[in-house]
N, CA, C and O atoms as CSV, one atom per row, in Angstrom:
chain,resi,resn,atom,element,x,y,z
A,1,UNK,N,N,86.309,42.779,68.319
A,1,UNK,CA,C,85.475,43.591,69.207
A,1,UNK,C,C,84.795,42.671,70.224
A,1,UNK,O,O,84.091,41.741,69.831
A,2,UNK,N,N,84.986,42.904,71.481
A,2,UNK,CA,C,84.327,42.053,72.478
A,2,UNK,C,C,82.836,42.362,72.552
A,2,UNK,O,O,82.417,43.512,72.420
A,3,UNK,N,N,82.057,41.330,72.763
A,3,UNK,CA,C,80.611,41.537,72.876
A,3,UNK,C,C,80.276,41.943,74.304
A,3,UNK,O,O,80.865,41.439,75.259
A,4,UNK,N,N,79.330,42.853,74.436
A,4,UNK,CA,C,78.926,43.323,75.770
A,4,UNK,C,C,77.685,42.536,76.202
A,4,UNK,O,O,76.714,42.426,75.453
A,5,UNK,N,N,77.734,42.001,77.401
A,5,UNK,CA,C,76.584,41.237,77.894
A,5,UNK,C,C,75.397,42.180,78.104
A,5,UNK,O,O,75.583,43.334,78.489
A,6,UNK,N,N,74.180,41.694,77.854
A,6,UNK,CA,C,72.995,42.559,78.050
A,6,UNK,C,C,72.921,43.113,79.468
A,6,UNK,O,O,72.522,44.259,79.675
A,7,UNK,N,N,73.311,42.287,80.448
A,7,UNK,CA,C,73.261,42.773,81.835
A,7,UNK,C,C,74.224,43.938,82.023
A,7,UNK,O,O,73.893,44.926,82.680
A,8,UNK,N,N,75.426,43.819,81.441
A,8,UNK,CA,C,76.407,44.899,81.582
A,8,UNK,C,C,75.919,46.159,80.886
A,8,UNK,O,O,76.061,47.263,81.413
A,9,UNK,N,N,75.340,45.992,79.697
A,9,UNK,CA,C,74.849,47.155,78.958
A,9,UNK,C,C,73.718,47.831,79.726
A,9,UNK,O,O,73.670,49.058,79.811
A,10,UNK,N,N,72.805,47.033,80.286
A,10,UNK,CA,C,71.683,47.601,81.031
A,10,UNK,C,C,72.187,48.311,82.283
A,10,UNK,O,O,71.717,49.395,82.629
A,11,UNK,N,N,73.160,47.679,82.964
A,11,UNK,CA,C,73.690,48.289,84.186
A,11,UNK,C,C,74.399,49.596,83.856
A,11,UNK,O,O,74.256,50.586,84.574
A,12,UNK,N,N,75.159,49.594,82.773
A,12,UNK,CA,C,75.875,50.811,82.383
A,12,UNK,C,C,74.879,51.907,82.018
A,12,UNK,O,O,75.053,53.064,82.400
A,13,UNK,N,N,73.833,51.537,81.277
A,13,UNK,CA,C,72.827,52.526,80.884
A,13,UNK,C,C,72.127,53.083,82.123
A,13,UNK,O,O,71.888,54.287,82.217
A,14,UNK,N,N,71.798,52.200,83.077
A,14,UNK,CA,C,71.147,52.661,84.304
A,14,UNK,C,C,72.061,53.616,85.065
A,14,UNK,O,O,71.598,54.617,85.612
A,15,UNK,N,N,73.358,53.309,85.103
A,15,UNK,CA,C,74.295,54.190,85.797
A,15,UNK,C,C,74.376,55.548,85.135
A,15,UNK,O,O,74.413,56.577,85.810
A,16,UNK,N,N,74.402,55.551,83.803
A,16,UNK,CA,C,74.471,56.830,83.088
A,16,UNK,C,C,73.216,57.649,83.354
A,16,UNK,O,O,73.291,58.854,83.595
A,17,UNK,N,N,72.059,56.987,83.308
A,17,UNK,CA,C,70.797,57.703,83.548
A,17,UNK,C,C,70.753,58.230,84.982
A,17,UNK,O,O,70.342,59.364,85.223
A,18,UNK,N,N,71.187,57.383,85.942
A,18,UNK,CA,C,71.142,57.783,87.348
A,18,UNK,C,C,72.054,58.980,87.606
A,18,UNK,O,O,71.629,59.990,88.168
A,19,UNK,N,N,73.324,58.851,87.183
A,19,UNK,CA,C,74.261,59.949,87.434
A,19,UNK,C,C,73.868,61.181,86.636
A,19,UNK,O,O,74.034,62.303,87.116
A,20,UNK,N,N,73.349,60.996,85.425
A,20,UNK,CA,C,72.903,62.143,84.631
A,20,UNK,C,C,71.760,62.867,85.327
A,20,UNK,O,O,71.709,64.097,85.331
A,21,UNK,N,N,70.838,62.099,85.920
A,21,UNK,CA,C,69.721,62.719,86.620
A,21,UNK,C,C,70.184,63.456,87.865
A,21,UNK,O,O,69.693,64.544,88.164
A,22,UNK,N,N,71.132,62.865,88.598
A,22,UNK,CA,C,71.634,63.517,89.815
A,22,UNK,C,C,72.359,64.809,89.455
A,22,UNK,O,O,72.113,65.856,90.054
A,23,UNK,N,N,73.252,64.728,88.474
A,23,UNK,CA,C,74.019,65.919,88.090
A,23,UNK,C,C,73.088,66.961,87.471
A,23,UNK,O,O,73.175,68.145,87.800
A,24,UNK,N,N,72.200,66.527,86.579
A,24,UNK,CA,C,71.280,67.467,85.938
A,24,UNK,C,C,70.340,68.107,86.956
A,24,UNK,O,O,70.086,69.310,86.897
A,25,UNK,N,N,69.820,67.303,87.893
A,25,UNK,CA,C,68.914,67.848,88.903
A,25,UNK,C,C,69.634,68.841,89.805
A,25,UNK,O,O,69.083,69.893,90.131
A,26,UNK,N,N,70.863,68.518,90.212
A,26,UNK,CA,C,71.622,69.428,91.068
A,26,UNK,C,C,71.924,70.727,90.348
A,26,UNK,O,O,71.828,71.806,90.934
A,27,UNK,N,N,72.295,70.625,89.064
A,27,UNK,CA,C,72.591,71.839,88.295
A,27,UNK,C,C,71.333,72.669,88.132
A,27,UNK,O,O,71.382,73.895,88.226
A,28,UNK,N,N,70.206,72.014,87.888
A,28,UNK,CA,C,68.952,72.749,87.693
A,28,UNK,C,C,68.565,73.463,88.984
A,28,UNK,O,O,68.161,74.625,88.947
A,29,UNK,N,N,68.681,72.789,90.116
A,29,UNK,CA,C,68.347,73.425,91.390
A,29,UNK,C,C,69.283,74.599,91.657
A,29,UNK,O,O,68.846,75.639,92.148
A,30,UNK,N,N,70.571,74.441,91.338
A,30,UNK,CA,C,71.536,75.512,91.567
A,30,UNK,C,C,71.181,76.716,90.700
A,30,UNK,O,O,71.255,77.855,91.160
A,31,UNK,N,N,70.796,76.469,89.444
A,31,UNK,CA,C,70.440,77.571,88.551
A,31,UNK,C,C,69.190,78.274,89.065
A,31,UNK,O,O,69.108,79.501,89.033
A,32,UNK,N,N,68.216,77.498,89.541
A,32,UNK,CA,C,66.987,78.110,90.058
A,32,UNK,C,C,67.314,78.966,91.277
A,32,UNK,O,O,66.810,80.082,91.402
A,33,UNK,N,N,68.154,78.454,92.178
A,33,UNK,CA,C,68.520,79.233,93.362
A,33,UNK,C,C,69.272,80.493,92.962
A,33,UNK,O,O,69.042,81.561,93.529
A,34,UNK,N,N,70.173,80.376,91.985
A,34,UNK,CA,C,70.950,81.540,91.558
A,34,UNK,C,C,70.031,82.590,90.949
A,34,UNK,O,O,70.173,83.780,91.234
A,35,UNK,N,N,69.091,82.159,90.113
A,35,UNK,CA,C,68.168,83.116,89.499
A,35,UNK,C,C,67.300,83.776,90.567
A,35,UNK,O,O,67.026,84.974,90.496
A,36,UNK,N,N,66.865,82.988,91.563
A,36,UNK,CA,C,66.012,83.535,92.608
A,36,UNK,C,C,66.783,84.572,93.431
A,36,UNK,O,O,66.223,85.597,93.821
A,37,UNK,N,N,68.075,84.304,93.697
A,37,UNK,CA,C,68.878,85.243,94.480
A,37,UNK,C,C,69.176,86.505,93.673
A,37,UNK,O,O,69.324,87.582,94.250
A,38,UNK,N,N,69.265,86.386,92.353
A,38,UNK,CA,C,69.568,87.555,91.538
A,38,UNK,C,C,68.351,88.461,91.373
A,38,UNK,O,O,68.486,89.638,91.038
A,39,UNK,N,N,67.162,87.908,91.610
A,39,UNK,CA,C,65.946,88.712,91.384
A,39,UNK,C,C,65.806,89.782,92.434
A,39,UNK,O,O,64.846,90.553,92.406
């Protein structure tokens, strides 16, 4: 098993958090807009 450098692990974690926040935020805004339009 290859060892993962701390820098690589931190960078990967930051990327996951960043993309997760972008995708989650966009989905949340879309749901809010959809609910508002349905009201």
